[in-house]
Amino acid sequence: MKIVSAEVIITCPGRNFVTLKIRTEDGVHGLGDATLNGRELAVASYLRDHVCPMLIGRDASRIEDTWQLLYKGAYWRRGPVTMSAIGAVDMALWDILGKSTGMPLYKLLGGASRTGVMVYGHATGRDIPEALDEFARYAEAGYQAIRIQSGVPNMRSVYGVSKGGGTYEPATKGRVDEQYWSTEKYLDFAPKLFEAVRERFGFDHHLLHDAHHRLTPIEAARLGKAVEPYRLFWIEDPTPAENQAAFRLIRQHTVTPIAVGEIFNSIWDCKQLIEEQLIDYIRATLTHAGGITHLKRIADLASLYQVRTGCHGASDLSPVCMGAALHFDLAIPNFGVQEYMGYPEEALEVFPHAWTKDGGLMHPGEAPGHGVEIDEKLAARYPYDPAYLPVARLDDGTLWNW
């Protein structure tokens, strides 16, 4: 199981993805996702220039030891670039282990804890009627859990709403888009959106919403309290989480569940949040939080405090990560829900996959490893295309949290 090559593949079949391909002397290869939205080339360079040379000659089956080497051996720990690179290596090594044993990843993780993985879709609209029509489309497709975002009256732009219909994609090709935000307008409007959902659809669906770090703790507390009658499954990222203790204030004022963590890189980013039971769902990802090995540690810690997973699964993570995430979701005991935004058709062609979807449930499949491959010839037809996430400003021009 000696590693003989490690290659970084960059492709843009609808959006940019960075894939690590590790091959052993036995001819077995594994894939890992190293995509960091808007900073893809930084991770690619970190892998090519620093990590890949360290892997040659190592035993691919020593997954834990390799993780420790890449984390402790660099001295400079954590951060999105480092942890995304480690996550890609870890994912690829687990893929190799699955293929070498002929077992799907979820069986290596202890076997299935459920028959399928509940996923949630994204219903968006420029106004409430349009958002409700999108919600209906997801409901008719069998989704049990649906996130809803809507344009806010008299606000120039809003997070989470697709541009002219279709799948929501925040990144803009070749430039940084500046958007505008008004917390006051949003807080007055948001409860009306959820009231409209419950009036039309009742309480049969899990209702999710993302505040995307826009609120202060007390503003988040106000929102959580205001929407309690509509029984949200969660409010996501209500406030920036660098100050984990800030979530105590939110907890003091509302019983609306809280989800956070899609930008977390390690267990240290969420340790206090979990131990003090300040959140209900942890949204860290296999790619950005150091792979299967490290996210399993986070999930195990969370399970001690009845915190469940709700992993980020936007299309800024490649199908490789989605495939591995579905295996992870199927196996762990404290799974909550998995985000699934879907992918452009060309991306699914570049990344053939074993997962299946039936309404609002997904299954990773029985292929050895994580079940996702890459068509390198097809990938080469889609060169890297720079794109950037937006920034947000208040009406007076102050730069705000996007």
Coordinates of C-alpha atoms in Angstrom, one line a residue:
M1 CA 0.0 0.0 0.0
K2 CA 3.0 2.3 -0.6
I3 CA 2.0 5.7 -2.1
V4 CA 3.8 6.3 -5.5
S5 CA 2.0 9.4 -6.8
A6 CA -0.1 12.3 -5.6
E7 CA -1.7 14.6 -8.3
V8 CA -3.8 17.7 -8.1
I9 CA -6.5 18.1 -10.7
I10 CA -8.2 21.5 -11.2
T11 CA -11.4 21.6 -13.3
C12 CA -14.4 23.9 -13.8
P13 CA -17.4 21.9 -15.0
G14 CA -19.9 24.7 -14.1
R15 CA -17.8 25.7 -11.1
N16 CA -14.2 25.3 -9.9
F17 CA -13.2 22.1 -8.1
V18 CA -9.8 20.9 -6.8
T19 CA -9.3 17.1 -6.6
L20 CA -6.4 15.2 -5.1
K21 CA -5.7 11.8 -6.7
I22 CA -3.4 9.5 -4.7
R23 CA -2.1 6.2 -6.2
T24 CA -0.4 3.2 -4.6
E25 CA 2.1 0.8 -5.9
D26 CA -0.7 -1.8 -6.2
G27 CA -2.5 0.4 -8.7
V28 CA -5.3 1.4 -6.3
H29 CA -6.1 5.1 -6.4
G30 CA -8.2 7.3 -4.1
L31 CA -9.8 10.8 -4.6
G32 CA -10.1 13.7 -2.1
D33 CA -11.9 17.0 -2.5
A34 CA -9.7 20.1 -1.8
T35 CA -12.1 22.8 -3.0
L36 CA -12.0 26.1 -1.1
N37 CA -14.5 28.4 -2.8
G38 CA -12.8 31.5 -4.1
R39 CA -9.3 30.4 -2.9
E40 CA -9.0 27.2 -4.8
L41 CA -5.5 27.8 -6.1
A42 CA -4.1 28.4 -2.6
V43 CA -5.0 24.9 -1.6
A44 CA -3.8 23.4 -4.9
S45 CA -0.4 25.1 -4.3
Y46 CA -0.3 23.9 -0.7
L47 CA -0.9 20.4 -1.9
R48 CA 1.5 20.4 -4.8
D49 CA 4.4 22.3 -3.2
H50 CA 4.3 21.0 0.3
V51 CA 2.0 18.0 1.0
C52 CA 2.3 15.8 -2.0
P53 CA 6.1 15.3 -1.8
M54 CA 5.6 14.2 1.8
L55 CA 3.2 11.5 0.8
I56 CA 5.5 9.6 -1.6
G57 CA 6.7 6.3 -0.1
R58 CA 4.3 6.4 2.9
D59 CA 1.9 3.5 3.7
A60 CA -1.5 4.5 2.5
S61 CA -3.2 2.4 5.2
R62 CA -1.6 4.5 8.0
I63 CA -4.4 7.1 7.8
E64 CA -4.3 8.3 11.4
D65 CA -0.5 8.6 11.4
T66 CA -0.6 10.6 8.1
W67 CA -3.3 12.9 9.5
Q68 CA -1.1 13.6 12.5
L69 CA 1.9 14.2 10.3
L70 CA 0.2 16.8 8.2
Y71 CA -1.4 18.5 11.2
K72 CA 1.4 18.5 13.7
G73 CA 4.3 18.2 11.3
A74 CA 3.7 21.6 9.6
Y75 CA 3.9 23.4 12.9
W76 CA 1.5 26.1 11.5
R77 CA -1.8 24.4 12.4
R78 CA -5.4 24.8 11.3
G79 CA -6.8 27.4 8.9
P80 CA -9.0 26.7 5.8
V81 CA -6.1 26.2 3.4
T82 CA -4.2 23.7 5.6
M83 CA -7.3 21.8 6.8
S84 CA -8.7 21.6 3.2
A85 CA -5.5 20.0 2.1
I86 CA -5.4 17.6 5.0
G87 CA -9.1 16.8 4.3
A88 CA -8.3 15.9 0.7
V89 CA -5.5 13.6 1.7
D90 CA -7.6 11.9 4.4
M91 CA -10.6 11.4 2.1
A92 CA -8.4 9.9 -0.6
L93 CA -6.7 7.5 1.9
W94 CA -10.1 6.3 3.1
D95 CA -11.2 5.8 -0.5
I96 CA -8.1 3.7 -1.1
L97 CA -8.7 1.6 2.0
G98 CA -12.3 1.0 0.9
K99 CA -11.2 -0.1 -2.6
S100 CA -8.4 -2.3 -1.3
T101 CA -10.8 -4.1 1.0
G102 CA -13.7 -4.1 -1.5
M103 CA -15.9 -2.3 1.1
P104 CA -18.0 0.9 0.8
L105 CA -16.8 3.6 3.1
Y106 CA -19.8 3.5 5.4
K107 CA -19.0 -0.1 6.3
L108 CA -15.5 0.8 7.3
L109 CA -17.0 3.4 9.6
G110 CA -19.1 0.8 11.4
G111 CA -21.9 0.1 9.1
A112 CA -25.2 1.9 8.4
S113 CA -27.1 3.5 11.3
R114 CA -30.1 4.3 9.0
T115 CA -31.5 3.2 5.7
G116 CA -31.1 6.6 4.0
V117 CA -29.8 10.1 4.5
M118 CA -32.3 13.0 4.8
V119 CA -31.2 15.9 2.6
Y120 CA -32.6 19.4 2.4
G121 CA -33.1 21.5 -0.8
H122 CA -33.0 25.2 -1.3
A123 CA -36.2 27.1 -2.1
T124 CA -35.6 30.7 -3.1
G125 CA -37.6 33.6 -4.5
R126 CA -37.4 37.3 -5.2
D127 CA -40.5 37.7 -3.0
I128 CA -42.7 35.5 -0.8
P129 CA -45.1 34.2 -3.5
E130 CA -42.1 33.1 -5.7
A131 CA -40.4 31.5 -2.7
L132 CA -43.5 29.6 -1.8
D133 CA -43.9 28.3 -5.3
E134 CA -40.3 27.0 -5.1
F135 CA -41.0 25.4 -1.7
A136 CA -44.0 23.6 -3.3
R137 CA -41.7 22.3 -6.0
Y138 CA -39.4 20.7 -3.5
A139 CA -42.3 19.4 -1.5
E140 CA -43.8 17.7 -4.5
A141 CA -40.4 16.2 -5.2
G142 CA -40.5 14.4 -1.9
Y143 CA -38.2 16.6 0.2
Q144 CA -38.9 16.3 3.9
A145 CA -36.6 19.2 4.8
I146 CA -36.5 22.5 2.8
R147 CA -34.5 25.7 3.4
I148 CA -36.3 28.9 2.3
Q149 CA -34.8 32.3 1.5
S150 CA -36.6 35.3 0.0
G151 CA -35.9 38.7 -1.2
V152 CA -36.6 41.4 1.4
P153 CA -38.8 44.4 0.3
N154 CA -36.9 47.6 -0.2
M155 CA -33.5 45.9 0.2
R156 CA -31.2 46.0 -2.9
S157 CA -29.9 42.5 -2.5
V158 CA -30.3 39.6 -0.1
Y159 CA -28.3 36.4 0.6
G160 CA -29.5 33.1 -0.7
V161 CA -31.7 34.1 -3.6
S162 CA -30.8 32.8 -7.1
K163 CA -30.2 35.3 -9.9
G164 CA -33.0 35.0 -12.3
G165 CA -34.2 31.5 -11.3
G166 CA -32.4 28.2 -11.2
T167 CA -29.9 27.0 -8.7
Y168 CA -28.5 29.6 -6.3
E169 CA -24.8 30.4 -7.0
P170 CA -23.2 33.2 -5.0
A171 CA -19.8 33.4 -6.7
T172 CA -19.3 35.8 -9.6
K173 CA -16.9 35.1 -12.4
G174 CA -13.9 37.4 -12.5
R175 CA -14.9 40.0 -10.0
V176 CA -16.1 40.6 -6.4
D177 CA -19.8 41.5 -6.3
E178 CA -20.7 44.1 -3.6
Q179 CA -24.1 43.5 -2.1
Y180 CA -26.1 45.5 0.5
W181 CA -27.7 44.5 3.7
S182 CA -30.2 46.0 6.2
T183 CA -30.7 44.1 9.4
E184 CA -33.7 46.2 10.4
K185 CA -35.6 45.4 7.2
Y186 CA -34.7 41.7 7.4
L187 CA -35.8 41.3 11.0
D188 CA -39.1 42.9 10.3
F189 CA -39.7 40.7 7.2
A190 CA -38.3 37.2 8.1
P191 CA -41.2 36.1 10.4
K192 CA -43.7 37.0 7.7
L193 CA -41.9 34.6 5.3
F194 CA -42.2 31.7 7.8
E195 CA -45.8 32.5 8.6
A196 CA -46.6 32.3 4.9
V197 CA -44.9 28.9 4.6
R198 CA -46.9 27.4 7.5
E199 CA -50.2 28.9 6.4
R200 CA -49.8 27.3 3.0
F201 CA -48.0 24.1 3.8
G202 CA -48.7 23.4 7.4
F203 CA -46.2 21.8 9.7
D204 CA -45.5 18.6 7.7
H205 CA -42.0 19.7 6.4
H206 CA -38.9 20.6 8.3
L207 CA -38.3 24.3 7.7
L208 CA -34.8 25.7 7.6
H209 CA -33.4 29.2 7.1
D210 CA -29.9 30.8 6.9
A211 CA -29.1 34.2 8.4
H212 CA -25.5 33.8 7.1
H213 CA -23.6 35.5 9.9
R214 CA -25.5 38.8 9.4
L215 CA -26.9 39.4 13.0
T216 CA -25.4 40.4 16.3
P217 CA -26.1 38.0 19.2
I218 CA -29.0 40.0 20.5
E219 CA -30.5 40.4 17.1
A220 CA -30.2 36.7 16.5
A221 CA -32.0 36.2 19.8
R222 CA -34.8 38.5 18.7
L223 CA -35.2 36.6 15.5
G224 CA -35.2 33.2 17.2
K225 CA -37.8 34.3 19.6
A226 CA -40.0 35.8 16.9
V227 CA -40.1 32.7 14.8
E228 CA -40.8 30.2 17.6
P229 CA -44.5 29.8 16.5
Y230 CA -43.3 28.5 13.1
R231 CA -41.1 25.7 14.6
L232 CA -38.1 26.0 12.5
F233 CA -35.8 23.0 12.2
W234 CA -32.9 25.5 12.6
I235 CA -31.7 29.0 12.0
E236 CA -28.2 28.6 10.4
D237 CA -25.2 30.8 11.2
P238 CA -27.2 33.5 13.1
T239 CA -24.0 35.4 14.1
P240 CA -20.3 35.0 13.5
A241 CA -18.9 32.3 15.7
E242 CA -15.3 33.4 16.4
N243 CA -16.6 34.4 19.8
Q244 CA -18.2 31.1 20.8
A245 CA -19.5 32.5 24.1
A246 CA -21.7 34.9 22.2
F247 CA -24.1 32.1 21.6
R248 CA -25.0 32.0 25.3
L249 CA -27.0 35.2 24.8
I250 CA -29.0 33.6 22.0
R251 CA -29.7 30.5 24.1
Q252 CA -31.0 32.7 26.9
H253 CA -33.8 34.1 24.8
T254 CA -35.0 31.4 22.4
V255 CA -35.6 27.7 22.0
T256 CA -35.3 27.9 18.2
P257 CA -32.6 25.4 17.2
I258 CA -29.3 26.8 16.0
A259 CA -26.9 25.4 13.4
V260 CA -23.4 26.7 12.8
G261 CA -20.0 25.7 11.4
E262 CA -19.8 25.5 7.6
I263 CA -16.6 27.6 7.8
F264 CA -15.1 25.8 10.8
N265 CA -11.8 24.1 10.3
S266 CA -11.3 22.1 13.5
I267 CA -12.7 20.8 16.7
W268 CA -11.4 23.8 18.5
D269 CA -13.7 26.1 16.5
C270 CA -16.8 24.4 18.0
K271 CA -15.5 22.8 21.3
Q272 CA -17.2 25.4 23.6
L273 CA -20.3 25.6 21.4
I274 CA -20.8 21.8 21.8
E275 CA -19.7 21.4 25.4
E276 CA -22.0 24.2 26.6
Q277 CA -24.8 23.0 24.3
L278 CA -25.1 26.4 22.7
I279 CA -25.9 24.8 19.3
D280 CA -28.1 22.0 18.1
Y281 CA -26.4 21.1 14.8
I282 CA -22.7 21.3 13.7
R283 CA -22.2 22.0 10.0
A284 CA -18.5 21.4 9.5
T285 CA -17.5 19.6 6.3
L286 CA -15.2 16.7 5.4
T287 CA -13.2 18.9 3.1
H288 CA -12.7 22.0 5.2
A289 CA -12.5 20.3 8.6
G290 CA -9.7 17.9 8.0
G291 CA -11.4 14.9 6.4
I292 CA -13.2 11.9 7.7
T293 CA -10.7 11.3 10.5
H294 CA -11.2 14.7 12.1
L295 CA -14.9 15.2 11.4
K296 CA -15.5 11.9 13.1
R297 CA -13.8 13.3 16.2
I298 CA -16.1 16.4 16.0
A299 CA -19.2 14.2 15.6
D300 CA -18.2 12.0 18.5
L301 CA -17.7 15.0 20.8
A302 CA -21.1 16.4 19.6
S303 CA -22.9 13.1 20.4
L304 CA -21.9 13.4 24.1
Y305 CA -24.0 16.6 24.2
Q306 CA -26.9 15.6 21.9
V307 CA -25.7 17.8 19.2
R308 CA -26.3 16.4 15.7
T309 CA -24.6 16.9 12.4
G310 CA -26.0 19.0 9.5
C311 CA -23.0 19.1 7.1
H312 CA -22.7 21.9 4.6
G313 CA -23.3 20.5 1.2
A314 CA -23.4 23.4 -1.2
S315 CA -22.1 23.0 -4.8
D316 CA -18.9 24.7 -3.7
L317 CA -17.9 21.2 -2.5
S318 CA -17.2 18.7 -5.3
P319 CA -19.2 15.5 -5.9
V320 CA -16.2 13.7 -4.3
C321 CA -17.0 15.4 -0.9
M322 CA -20.7 14.8 -1.3
G323 CA -20.1 11.1 -1.9
A324 CA -17.9 10.8 1.1
A325 CA -20.3 12.9 3.2
L326 CA -23.2 10.5 2.4
H327 CA -21.2 7.6 3.7
F328 CA -20.3 9.5 6.8
D329 CA -24.0 10.5 7.3
L330 CA -25.2 7.0 6.9
A331 CA -22.8 5.6 9.5
I332 CA -22.7 8.1 12.4
P333 CA -25.3 7.8 15.1
N334 CA -25.9 11.5 15.7
F335 CA -26.7 12.5 12.1
G336 CA -29.3 15.2 11.7
V337 CA -29.6 16.3 8.0
Q338 CA -27.4 16.8 5.0
E339 CA -27.5 19.8 2.7
Y340 CA -27.7 19.0 -1.0
M341 CA -27.8 21.7 -3.6
G342 CA -27.2 19.5 -6.6
Y343 CA -24.7 20.0 -9.4
P344 CA -24.6 21.2 -13.0
E345 CA -25.0 18.3 -15.4
E346 CA -21.4 18.7 -16.7
A347 CA -20.1 18.3 -13.1
L348 CA -21.9 15.0 -12.7
E349 CA -20.4 13.8 -16.0
V350 CA -16.9 14.7 -14.9
F351 CA -17.5 13.0 -11.5
P352 CA -19.3 9.7 -12.1
H353 CA -20.8 8.6 -8.7
A354 CA -22.5 5.7 -7.0
W355 CA -25.0 7.7 -4.9
T356 CA -28.7 7.5 -5.5
K357 CA -31.5 9.9 -4.6
D358 CA -35.2 9.1 -3.9
G359 CA -37.2 12.2 -3.1
G360 CA -35.6 13.7 0.0
L361 CA -33.5 10.7 0.9
M362 CA -30.1 9.8 -0.5
H363 CA -27.9 6.7 -0.3
P364 CA -24.1 6.6 -1.0
G365 CA -24.3 3.3 -2.8
E366 CA -22.3 0.1 -2.4
A367 CA -19.3 0.8 -4.5
P368 CA -15.9 0.3 -2.7
G369 CA -14.6 3.4 -1.2
H370 CA -16.7 6.6 -1.4
G371 CA -18.0 5.7 -4.8
V372 CA -17.0 8.8 -6.7
E373 CA -14.5 8.9 -9.6
I374 CA -13.2 11.5 -12.0
D375 CA -13.1 11.5 -15.8
E376 CA -9.7 13.2 -16.3
K377 CA -10.0 13.7 -20.0
L378 CA -13.4 15.3 -19.6
A379 CA -12.2 17.3 -16.7
A380 CA -9.4 18.8 -18.9
R381 CA -12.0 20.3 -21.1
Y382 CA -13.1 22.7 -18.3
P383 CA -10.1 24.9 -17.3
Y384 CA -10.1 26.9 -14.1
D385 CA -12.3 30.0 -14.3
P386 CA -11.6 32.5 -11.5
A387 CA -14.7 33.4 -9.5
Y388 CA -15.2 35.2 -6.2
L389 CA -17.7 35.2 -3.4
P390 CA -19.5 38.6 -2.7
V391 CA -19.0 41.0 0.1
A392 CA -21.8 42.8 1.9
R393 CA -22.1 46.4 2.9
L394 CA -24.7 48.2 5.1
D395 CA -26.7 51.0 3.4
D396 CA -24.1 53.6 4.6
G397 CA -21.3 51.6 3.0
T398 CA -19.9 49.9 6.1
L399 CA -18.4 46.5 5.2
W400 CA -20.5 43.8 6.9
N401 CA -20.4 40.0 7.3
W402 CA -21.3 38.2 4.1

